[in-house]
Backbone as numpy.savetxt, mean C-alpha at the origin, in Angstrom:
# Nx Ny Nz CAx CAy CAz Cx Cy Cz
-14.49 9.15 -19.91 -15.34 8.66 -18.85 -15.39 9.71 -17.74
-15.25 9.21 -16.74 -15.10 10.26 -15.26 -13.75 10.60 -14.67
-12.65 10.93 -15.43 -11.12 10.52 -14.81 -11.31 11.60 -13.65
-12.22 13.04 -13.07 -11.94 13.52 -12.03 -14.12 13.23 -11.52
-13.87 12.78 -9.96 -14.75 12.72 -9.73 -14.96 14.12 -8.80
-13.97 15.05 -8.53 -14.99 16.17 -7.46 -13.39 16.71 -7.32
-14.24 17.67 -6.95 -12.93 19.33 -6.86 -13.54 19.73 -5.80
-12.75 19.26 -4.67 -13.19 20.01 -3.04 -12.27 21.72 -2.76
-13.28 22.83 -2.71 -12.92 23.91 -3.13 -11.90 23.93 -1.43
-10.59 24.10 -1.34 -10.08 24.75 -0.19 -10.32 26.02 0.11
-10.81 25.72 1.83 -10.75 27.70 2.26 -9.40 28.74 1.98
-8.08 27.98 1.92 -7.22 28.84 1.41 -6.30 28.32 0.25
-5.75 29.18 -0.38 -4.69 28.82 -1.40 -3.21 28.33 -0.68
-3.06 26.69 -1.21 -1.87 25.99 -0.89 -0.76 25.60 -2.06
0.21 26.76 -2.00 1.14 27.04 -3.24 0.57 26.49 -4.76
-0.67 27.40 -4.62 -1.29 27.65 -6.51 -2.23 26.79 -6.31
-2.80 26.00 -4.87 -3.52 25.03 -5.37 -4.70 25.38 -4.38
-6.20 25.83 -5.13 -6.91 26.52 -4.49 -8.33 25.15 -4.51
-8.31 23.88 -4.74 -9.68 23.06 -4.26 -8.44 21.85 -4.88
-8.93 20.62 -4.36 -8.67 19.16 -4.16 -9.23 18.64 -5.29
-8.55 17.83 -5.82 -9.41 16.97 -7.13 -9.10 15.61 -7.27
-10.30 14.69 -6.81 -10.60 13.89 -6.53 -10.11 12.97 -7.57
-9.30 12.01 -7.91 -9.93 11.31 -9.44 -9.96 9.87 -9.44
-10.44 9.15 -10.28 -11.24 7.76 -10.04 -9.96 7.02 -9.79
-9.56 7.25 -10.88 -7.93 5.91 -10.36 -7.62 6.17 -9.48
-6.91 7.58 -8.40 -6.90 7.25 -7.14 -7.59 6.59 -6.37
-8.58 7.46 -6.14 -9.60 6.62 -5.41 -10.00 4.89 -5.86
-10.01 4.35 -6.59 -10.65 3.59 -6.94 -8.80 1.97 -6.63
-7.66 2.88 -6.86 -6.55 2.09 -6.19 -6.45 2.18 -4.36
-7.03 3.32 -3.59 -6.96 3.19 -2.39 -7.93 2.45 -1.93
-9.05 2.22 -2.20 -10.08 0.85 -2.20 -10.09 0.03 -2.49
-9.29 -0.58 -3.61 -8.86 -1.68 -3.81 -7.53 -1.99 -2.68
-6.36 -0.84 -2.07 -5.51 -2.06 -1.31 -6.13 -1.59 -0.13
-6.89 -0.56 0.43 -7.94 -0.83 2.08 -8.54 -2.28 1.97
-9.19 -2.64 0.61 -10.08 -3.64 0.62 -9.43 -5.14 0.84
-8.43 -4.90 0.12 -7.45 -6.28 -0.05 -6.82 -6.41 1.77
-6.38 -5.46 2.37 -5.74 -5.33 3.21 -6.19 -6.21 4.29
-8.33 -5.37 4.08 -8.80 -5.58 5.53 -9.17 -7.33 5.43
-9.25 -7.61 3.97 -9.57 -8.97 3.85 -8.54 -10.16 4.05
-7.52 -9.42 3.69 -5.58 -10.42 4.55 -5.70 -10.29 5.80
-6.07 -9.26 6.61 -6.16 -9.20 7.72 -7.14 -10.04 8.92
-8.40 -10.20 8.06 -8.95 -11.04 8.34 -9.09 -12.61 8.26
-8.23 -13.15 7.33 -7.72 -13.95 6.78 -6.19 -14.46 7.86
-5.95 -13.60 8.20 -4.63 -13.97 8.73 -4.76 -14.30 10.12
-6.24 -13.35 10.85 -6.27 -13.92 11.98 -6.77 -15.19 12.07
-7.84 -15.75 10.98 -7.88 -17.12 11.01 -6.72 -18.50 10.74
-5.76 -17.64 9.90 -4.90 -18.83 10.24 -3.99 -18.74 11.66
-4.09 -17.45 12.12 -3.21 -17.54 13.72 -3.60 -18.37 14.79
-5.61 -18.11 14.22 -6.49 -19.35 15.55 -6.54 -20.49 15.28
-6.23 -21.07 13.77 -6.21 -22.24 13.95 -4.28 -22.73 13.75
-3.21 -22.22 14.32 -2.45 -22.31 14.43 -1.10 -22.59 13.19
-1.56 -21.80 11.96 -0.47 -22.11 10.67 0.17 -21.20 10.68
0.01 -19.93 11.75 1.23 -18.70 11.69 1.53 -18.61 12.86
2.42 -18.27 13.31 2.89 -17.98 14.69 2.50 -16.12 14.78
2.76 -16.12 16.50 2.53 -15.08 17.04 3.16 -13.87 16.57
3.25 -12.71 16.26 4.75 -11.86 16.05 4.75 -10.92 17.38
5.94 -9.94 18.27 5.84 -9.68 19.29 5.82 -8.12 18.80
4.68 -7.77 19.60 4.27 -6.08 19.55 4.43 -6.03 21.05
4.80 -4.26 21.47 5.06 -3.82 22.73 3.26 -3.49 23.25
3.81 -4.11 24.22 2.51 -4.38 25.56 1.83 -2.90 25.68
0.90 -2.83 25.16 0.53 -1.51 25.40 -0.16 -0.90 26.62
-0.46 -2.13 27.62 -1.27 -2.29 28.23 -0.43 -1.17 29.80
0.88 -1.10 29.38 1.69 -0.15 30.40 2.40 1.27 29.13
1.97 2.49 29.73 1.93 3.65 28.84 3.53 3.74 29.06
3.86 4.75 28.21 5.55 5.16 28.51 5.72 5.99 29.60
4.71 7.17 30.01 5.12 7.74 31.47 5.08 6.87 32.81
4.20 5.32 32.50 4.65 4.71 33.69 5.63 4.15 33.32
6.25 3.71 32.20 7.36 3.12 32.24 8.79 4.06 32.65
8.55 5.39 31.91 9.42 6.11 32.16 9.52 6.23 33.97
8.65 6.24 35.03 8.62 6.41 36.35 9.12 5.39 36.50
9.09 4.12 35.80 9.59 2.96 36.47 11.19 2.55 36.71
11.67 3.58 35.25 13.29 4.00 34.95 13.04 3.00 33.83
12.34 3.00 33.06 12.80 1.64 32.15 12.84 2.29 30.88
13.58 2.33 30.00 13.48 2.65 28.64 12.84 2.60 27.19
12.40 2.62 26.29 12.12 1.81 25.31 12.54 0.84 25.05
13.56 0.59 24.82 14.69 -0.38 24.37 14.01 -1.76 25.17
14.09 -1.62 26.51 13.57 -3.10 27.62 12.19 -2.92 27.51
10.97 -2.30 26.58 9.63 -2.34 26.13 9.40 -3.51 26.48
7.97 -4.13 27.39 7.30 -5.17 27.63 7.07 -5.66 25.99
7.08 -6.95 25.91 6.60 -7.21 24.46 5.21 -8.37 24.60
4.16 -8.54 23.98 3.35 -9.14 23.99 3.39 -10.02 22.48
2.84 -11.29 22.35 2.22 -12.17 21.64 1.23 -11.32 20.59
0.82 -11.22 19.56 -0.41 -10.93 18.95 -0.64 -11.53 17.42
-1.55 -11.53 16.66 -1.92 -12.27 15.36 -0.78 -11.42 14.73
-0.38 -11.72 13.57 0.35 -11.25 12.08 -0.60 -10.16 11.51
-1.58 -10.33 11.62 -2.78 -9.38 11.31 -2.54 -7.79 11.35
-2.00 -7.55 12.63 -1.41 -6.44 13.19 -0.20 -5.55 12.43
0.31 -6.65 11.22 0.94 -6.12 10.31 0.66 -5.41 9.15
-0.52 -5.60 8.91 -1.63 -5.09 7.95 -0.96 -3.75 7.67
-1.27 -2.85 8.14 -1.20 -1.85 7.76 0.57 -0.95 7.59
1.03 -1.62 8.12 2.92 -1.84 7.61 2.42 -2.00 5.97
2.13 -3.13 6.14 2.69 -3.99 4.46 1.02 -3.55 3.86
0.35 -3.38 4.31 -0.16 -2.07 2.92 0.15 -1.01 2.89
0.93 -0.39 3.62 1.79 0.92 3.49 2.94 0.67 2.76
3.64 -0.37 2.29 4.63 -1.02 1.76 4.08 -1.28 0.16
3.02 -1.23 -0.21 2.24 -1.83 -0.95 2.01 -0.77 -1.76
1.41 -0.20 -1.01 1.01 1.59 -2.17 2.15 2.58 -2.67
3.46 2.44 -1.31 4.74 2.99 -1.74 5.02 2.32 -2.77
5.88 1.51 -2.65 6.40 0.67 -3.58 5.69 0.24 -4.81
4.23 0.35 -4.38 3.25 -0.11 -6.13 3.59 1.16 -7.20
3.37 2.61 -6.67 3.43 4.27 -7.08 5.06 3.76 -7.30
6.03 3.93 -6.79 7.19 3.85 -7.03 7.56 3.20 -8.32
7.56 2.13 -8.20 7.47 0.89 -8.93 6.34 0.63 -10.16
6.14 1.51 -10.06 4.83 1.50 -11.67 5.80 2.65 -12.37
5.92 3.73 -11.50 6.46 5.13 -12.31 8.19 4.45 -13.10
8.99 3.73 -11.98 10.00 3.28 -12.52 10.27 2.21 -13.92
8.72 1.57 -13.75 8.93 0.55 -15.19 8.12 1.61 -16.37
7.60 2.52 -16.10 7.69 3.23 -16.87 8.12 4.50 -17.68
9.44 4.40 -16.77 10.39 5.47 -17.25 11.53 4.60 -17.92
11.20 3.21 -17.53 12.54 2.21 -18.26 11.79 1.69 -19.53
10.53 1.76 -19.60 10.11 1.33 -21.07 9.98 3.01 -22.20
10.21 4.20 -21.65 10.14 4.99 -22.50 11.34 5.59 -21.80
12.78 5.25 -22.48 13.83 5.97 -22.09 14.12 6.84 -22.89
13.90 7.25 -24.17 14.00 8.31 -25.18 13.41 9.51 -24.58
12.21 9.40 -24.30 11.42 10.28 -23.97 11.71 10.79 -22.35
12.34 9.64 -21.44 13.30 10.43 -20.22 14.53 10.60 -20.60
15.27 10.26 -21.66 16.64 11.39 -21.85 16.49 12.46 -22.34
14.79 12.52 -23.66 14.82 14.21 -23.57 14.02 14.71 -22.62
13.65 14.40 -21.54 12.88 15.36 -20.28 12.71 14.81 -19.28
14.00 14.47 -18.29 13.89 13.61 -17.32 12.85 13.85 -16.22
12.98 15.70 -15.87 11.97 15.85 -14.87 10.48 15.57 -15.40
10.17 16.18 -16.57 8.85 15.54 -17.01 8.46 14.49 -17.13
9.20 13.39 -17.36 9.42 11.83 -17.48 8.88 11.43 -16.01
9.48 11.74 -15.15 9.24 11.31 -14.10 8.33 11.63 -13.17
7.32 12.73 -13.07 6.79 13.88 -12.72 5.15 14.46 -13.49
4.96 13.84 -14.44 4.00 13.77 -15.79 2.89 13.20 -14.74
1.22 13.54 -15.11 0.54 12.81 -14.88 -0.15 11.33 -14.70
0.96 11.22 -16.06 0.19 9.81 -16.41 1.66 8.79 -16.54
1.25 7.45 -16.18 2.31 6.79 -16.95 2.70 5.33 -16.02
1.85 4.85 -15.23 2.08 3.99 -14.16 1.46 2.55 -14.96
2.89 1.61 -14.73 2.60 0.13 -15.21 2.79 -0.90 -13.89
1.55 -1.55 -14.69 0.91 -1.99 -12.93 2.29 -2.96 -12.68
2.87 -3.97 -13.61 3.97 -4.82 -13.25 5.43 -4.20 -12.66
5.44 -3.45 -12.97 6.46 -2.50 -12.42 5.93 -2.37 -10.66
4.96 -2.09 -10.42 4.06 -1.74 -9.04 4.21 -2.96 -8.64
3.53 -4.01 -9.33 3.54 -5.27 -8.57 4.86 -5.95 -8.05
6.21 -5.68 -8.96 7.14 -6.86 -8.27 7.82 -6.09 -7.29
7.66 -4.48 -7.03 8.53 -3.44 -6.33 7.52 -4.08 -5.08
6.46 -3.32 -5.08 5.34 -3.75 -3.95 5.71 -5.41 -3.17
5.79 -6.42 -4.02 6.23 -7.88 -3.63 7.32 -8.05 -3.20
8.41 -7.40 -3.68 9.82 -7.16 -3.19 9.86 -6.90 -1.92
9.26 -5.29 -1.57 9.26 -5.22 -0.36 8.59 -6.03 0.75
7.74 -6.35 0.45 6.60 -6.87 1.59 7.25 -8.43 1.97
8.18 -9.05 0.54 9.00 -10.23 1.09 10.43 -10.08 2.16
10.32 -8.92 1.71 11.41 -8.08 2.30 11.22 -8.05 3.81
9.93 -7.25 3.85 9.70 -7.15 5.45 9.12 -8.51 6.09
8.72 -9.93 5.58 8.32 -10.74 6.16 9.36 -11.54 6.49
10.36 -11.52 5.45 11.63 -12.41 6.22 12.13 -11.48 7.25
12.53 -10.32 7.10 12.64 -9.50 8.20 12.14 -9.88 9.86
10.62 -10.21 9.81 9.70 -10.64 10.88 10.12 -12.16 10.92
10.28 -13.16 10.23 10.81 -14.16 10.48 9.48 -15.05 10.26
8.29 -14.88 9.32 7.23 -14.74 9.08 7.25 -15.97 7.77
6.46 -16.94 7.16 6.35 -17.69 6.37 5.45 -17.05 5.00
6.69 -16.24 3.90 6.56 -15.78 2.66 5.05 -16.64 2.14
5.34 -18.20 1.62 4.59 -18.70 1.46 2.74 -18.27 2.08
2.85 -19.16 3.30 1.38 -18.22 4.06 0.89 -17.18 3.93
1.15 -16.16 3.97 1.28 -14.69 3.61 0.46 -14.82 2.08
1.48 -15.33 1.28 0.82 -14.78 -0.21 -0.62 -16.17 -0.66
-0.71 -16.69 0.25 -1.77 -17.73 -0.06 -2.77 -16.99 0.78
-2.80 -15.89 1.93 -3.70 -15.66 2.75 -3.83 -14.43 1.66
-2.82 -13.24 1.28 -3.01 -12.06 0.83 -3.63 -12.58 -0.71
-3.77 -13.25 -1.66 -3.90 -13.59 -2.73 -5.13 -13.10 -3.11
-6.63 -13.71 -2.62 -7.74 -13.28 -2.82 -8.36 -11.94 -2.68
-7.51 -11.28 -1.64 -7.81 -9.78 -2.10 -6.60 -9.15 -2.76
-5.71 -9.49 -3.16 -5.13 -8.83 -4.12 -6.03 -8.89 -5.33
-6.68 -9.71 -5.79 -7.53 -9.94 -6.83 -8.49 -9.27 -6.71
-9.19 -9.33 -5.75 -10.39 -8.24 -5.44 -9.57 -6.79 -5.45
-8.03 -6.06 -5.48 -7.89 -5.11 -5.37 -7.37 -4.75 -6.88
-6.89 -6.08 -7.75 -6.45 -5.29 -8.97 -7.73 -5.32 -9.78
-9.17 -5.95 -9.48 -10.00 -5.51 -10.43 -10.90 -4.60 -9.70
-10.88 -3.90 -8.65 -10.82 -2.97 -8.11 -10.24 -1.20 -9.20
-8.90 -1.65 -9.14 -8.21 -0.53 -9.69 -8.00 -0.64 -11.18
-9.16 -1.92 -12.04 -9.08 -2.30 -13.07 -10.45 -1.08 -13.56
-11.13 -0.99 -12.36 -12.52 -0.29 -12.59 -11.95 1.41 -12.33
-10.94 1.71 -11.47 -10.39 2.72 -11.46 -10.16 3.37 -13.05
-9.05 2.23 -13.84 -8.94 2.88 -15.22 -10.01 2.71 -16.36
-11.04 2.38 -15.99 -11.78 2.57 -16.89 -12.47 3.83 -16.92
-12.68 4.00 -15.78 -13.25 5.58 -15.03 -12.69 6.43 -15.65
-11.09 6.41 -15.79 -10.20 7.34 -16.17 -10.07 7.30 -17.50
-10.76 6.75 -18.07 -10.86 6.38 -19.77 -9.81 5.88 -20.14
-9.19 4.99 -19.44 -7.99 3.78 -19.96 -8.58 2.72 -20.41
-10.23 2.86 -21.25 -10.16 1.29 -21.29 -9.64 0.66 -22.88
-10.46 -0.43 -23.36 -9.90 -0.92 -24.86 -10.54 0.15 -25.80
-9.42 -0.01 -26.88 -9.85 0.69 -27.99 -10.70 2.17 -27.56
-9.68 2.64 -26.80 -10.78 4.35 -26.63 -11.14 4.24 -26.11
-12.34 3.32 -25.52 -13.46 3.93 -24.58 -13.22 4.47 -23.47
Protein backbone atom coordinates (compact mmCIF):
# COMPACT_ATOMS: atom_id res chain seq x y z
CA UNK A 1 0.00 0.00 0.00
CA UNK A 2 1.49 3.47 1.08
CA UNK A 3 3.60 2.42 4.32
CA UNK A 4 5.83 5.87 3.62
CA UNK A 5 3.77 8.85 2.73
CA UNK A 6 6.67 11.72 2.07
CA UNK A 7 10.43 12.15 2.62
CA UNK A 8 10.86 15.83 3.80
CA UNK A 9 14.43 16.48 2.32
CA UNK A 10 16.49 18.23 5.50
CA UNK A 11 18.75 21.32 4.80
CA UNK A 12 21.43 19.45 6.74
CA UNK A 13 22.65 15.96 7.53
CA UNK A 14 21.48 14.73 11.19
CA UNK A 15 23.85 11.71 12.11
CA UNK A 16 23.27 9.82 8.49
CA UNK A 17 19.89 11.13 8.33
CA UNK A 18 19.59 13.53 5.40
CA UNK A 19 15.23 14.05 4.77
CA UNK A 20 12.27 12.93 7.26
CA UNK A 21 10.03 10.06 6.30
CA UNK A 22 6.74 10.40 6.92
CA UNK A 23 4.81 6.97 7.28
CA UNK A 24 1.07 6.18 7.48
CA UNK A 25 1.02 4.23 10.75
CA UNK A 26 2.66 7.02 12.41
CA UNK A 27 0.81 9.47 11.29
CA UNK A 28 -2.34 7.84 11.07
CA UNK A 29 -1.73 6.63 15.29
CA UNK A 30 -0.99 10.45 16.15
CA UNK A 31 -4.53 11.30 14.75
CA UNK A 32 -6.17 8.85 16.09
CA UNK A 33 -4.93 9.74 20.00
CA UNK A 34 -5.03 13.98 19.03
CA UNK A 35 -8.51 12.88 17.88
CA UNK A 36 -9.58 10.71 20.80
CA UNK A 37 -7.96 13.19 23.17
CA UNK A 38 -9.65 16.39 21.86
CA UNK A 39 -12.99 14.45 21.96
CA UNK A 40 -12.38 13.25 26.04
CA UNK A 41 -11.61 16.58 26.45
CA UNK A 42 -14.55 17.81 25.28
CA UNK A 43 -16.51 15.32 26.82
CA UNK A 44 -15.09 15.89 30.13
CA UNK A 45 -15.84 19.45 30.22
CA UNK A 46 -19.42 18.50 29.87
CA UNK A 47 -19.51 16.30 32.63
CA UNK A 48 -17.60 19.07 34.94
CA UNK A 49 -20.77 21.58 33.90
CA UNK A 50 -23.16 19.42 34.65
CA UNK A 51 -21.44 18.40 37.87
CA UNK A 52 -20.30 14.31 37.72
CA UNK A 53 -16.49 15.31 38.07
CA UNK A 54 -15.10 17.53 40.39
CA UNK A 55 -12.73 20.40 39.91
CA UNK A 56 -8.84 19.35 39.88
CA UNK A 57 -6.44 22.32 41.23
CA UNK A 58 -4.02 23.92 38.57
CA UNK A 59 -1.68 26.97 39.63
CA UNK A 60 -3.40 30.36 39.08
CA UNK A 61 -1.82 31.59 36.22
CA UNK A 62 -3.38 34.65 36.36
CA UNK A 63 -0.11 35.94 38.75
CA UNK A 64 3.35 35.25 36.65
CA UNK A 65 6.41 33.90 38.74
CA UNK A 66 8.45 37.28 38.60
CA UNK A 67 5.54 38.81 40.48
CA UNK A 68 5.44 36.13 42.67
CA UNK A 69 9.05 35.92 43.01
CA UNK A 70 8.90 40.05 44.07
CA UNK A 71 6.32 39.06 46.35
CA UNK A 72 9.00 36.51 48.19
CA UNK A 73 6.72 33.66 47.57
CA UNK A 74 7.96 30.47 46.15
CA UNK A 75 6.60 27.81 43.97
CA UNK A 76 5.91 25.51 46.53
CA UNK A 77 2.95 28.28 48.22
CA UNK A 78 1.76 28.60 44.11
CA UNK A 79 -1.85 30.23 44.13
CA UNK A 80 -3.95 27.21 43.04
CA UNK A 81 -7.18 27.61 41.08
CA UNK A 82 -10.36 25.28 40.44
CA UNK A 83 -10.49 24.12 36.65
CA UNK A 84 -12.36 21.18 34.45
CA UNK A 85 -10.36 17.59 34.39
CA UNK A 86 -10.19 18.49 30.77
CA UNK A 87 -6.97 20.29 31.44
CA UNK A 88 -5.55 16.87 31.91
CA UNK A 89 -5.84 15.94 28.41
CA UNK A 90 -2.78 16.30 27.29
CA UNK A 91 -0.81 14.61 30.49
CA UNK A 92 -2.79 11.39 29.85
CA UNK A 93 -2.44 11.51 26.09
CA UNK A 94 1.11 11.91 26.63
CA UNK A 95 0.77 8.86 28.95
CA UNK A 96 -1.06 7.16 26.21
CA UNK A 97 1.38 7.27 23.26
CA UNK A 98 4.38 6.53 25.81
CA UNK A 99 3.14 3.75 27.30
CA UNK A 100 0.98 2.49 24.02
CA UNK A 101 4.94 2.50 21.89
CA UNK A 102 6.35 1.02 25.08
CA UNK A 103 3.89 -1.43 25.73
CA UNK A 104 3.20 -2.75 22.18
CA UNK A 105 7.17 -3.17 21.66
CA UNK A 106 7.23 -5.10 25.16
CA UNK A 107 4.34 -7.68 24.30
CA UNK A 108 6.12 -8.15 21.45
CA UNK A 109 9.38 -9.04 22.47
CA UNK A 110 7.54 -11.47 25.12
CA UNK A 111 5.64 -13.26 22.34
CA UNK A 112 8.88 -13.77 20.18
CA UNK A 113 11.50 -14.60 22.88
CA UNK A 114 13.66 -16.94 20.67
CA UNK A 115 14.16 -14.45 18.32
CA UNK A 116 15.15 -11.75 21.38
CA UNK A 117 17.60 -14.29 22.92
CA UNK A 118 19.23 -14.54 19.53
CA UNK A 119 19.29 -10.59 18.94
CA UNK A 120 18.20 -8.70 21.78
CA UNK A 121 19.24 -5.28 20.37
CA UNK A 122 17.51 -6.08 17.09
CA UNK A 123 14.52 -7.52 18.91
CA UNK A 124 13.94 -4.52 20.46
CA UNK A 125 15.03 -1.79 18.03
CA UNK A 126 13.64 -3.52 14.53
CA UNK A 127 11.15 -1.59 12.58
CA UNK A 128 8.35 -3.47 12.90
CA UNK A 129 6.71 -5.42 15.63
CA UNK A 130 4.11 -3.42 17.85
CA UNK A 131 0.97 -5.38 19.44
CA UNK A 132 -1.72 -3.14 19.98
CA UNK A 133 -2.76 -5.19 23.48
CA UNK A 134 0.46 -4.91 24.84
CA UNK A 135 -0.04 -0.79 24.08
CA UNK A 136 -3.40 -0.92 25.38
CA UNK A 137 -3.09 -2.36 29.03
CA UNK A 138 0.56 -0.41 29.54
CA UNK A 139 -1.25 2.87 28.18
CA UNK A 140 -4.46 1.94 30.77
CA UNK A 141 -2.13 1.13 33.50
CA UNK A 142 -0.72 4.30 33.48
CA UNK A 143 -3.45 6.71 32.91
CA UNK A 144 -5.26 4.63 36.02
CA UNK A 145 -2.23 5.26 37.55
CA UNK A 146 -2.26 8.94 37.18
CA UNK A 147 -6.08 9.34 37.92
CA UNK A 148 -5.98 7.78 41.28
CA UNK A 149 -2.95 9.79 41.71
CA UNK A 150 -5.37 13.08 41.02
CA UNK A 151 -7.94 11.54 43.22
CA UNK A 152 -10.14 11.52 40.02
CA UNK A 153 -13.13 8.78 39.38
CA UNK A 154 -11.32 5.78 37.12
CA UNK A 155 -14.81 4.82 36.28
CA UNK A 156 -15.93 8.48 34.65
CA UNK A 157 -12.87 8.88 32.89
CA UNK A 158 -13.14 5.60 30.89
CA UNK A 159 -16.96 6.09 30.15
CA UNK A 160 -16.08 9.79 28.97
CA UNK A 161 -12.56 8.58 27.16
CA UNK A 162 -14.30 5.38 25.53
CA UNK A 163 -15.85 6.83 22.32
CA UNK A 164 -12.81 8.25 21.09
CA UNK A 165 -10.68 5.61 21.94
CA UNK A 166 -12.78 3.86 19.32
CA UNK A 167 -12.65 6.56 16.94
CA UNK A 168 -8.71 6.34 17.63
CA UNK A 169 -8.15 2.52 17.28
CA UNK A 170 -10.02 2.50 13.92
CA UNK A 171 -8.19 5.45 13.20
CA UNK A 172 -4.79 3.56 13.55
CA UNK A 173 -6.74 0.47 12.13
CA UNK A 174 -6.60 2.64 8.75
CA UNK A 175 -2.95 3.49 9.67
CA UNK A 176 -2.09 -0.41 9.11
CA UNK A 177 -3.70 -0.90 6.26
CA UNK A 178 -1.76 1.98 4.63
CA UNK A 179 1.25 0.17 5.81
CA UNK A 180 0.12 -3.02 4.12
CA UNK A 181 -0.80 -4.85 7.42
CA UNK A 182 -4.01 -5.75 6.17
CA UNK A 183 -5.80 -9.53 5.75
CA UNK A 184 -4.34 -12.02 3.74
CA UNK A 185 -1.57 -9.66 2.05
CA UNK A 186 -3.23 -6.88 0.99
Amino acid sequence: MYPRIVDIPLPFEIGGLDSLTVYSYGLMVVLGVLTAAWLAARELDRLFRIGRLPAVEVPDESETDSKSRRRGRNRRKQRMRPASPSVLMGTIATLAIVGGIVGARLFFVLENMDQFAADPLGTLFSSGGLTFYGGFLLAAGLIVWFLKRHDLSVRTFADAIAPGLMLAYGIGRIGCYLAGDGDWGV
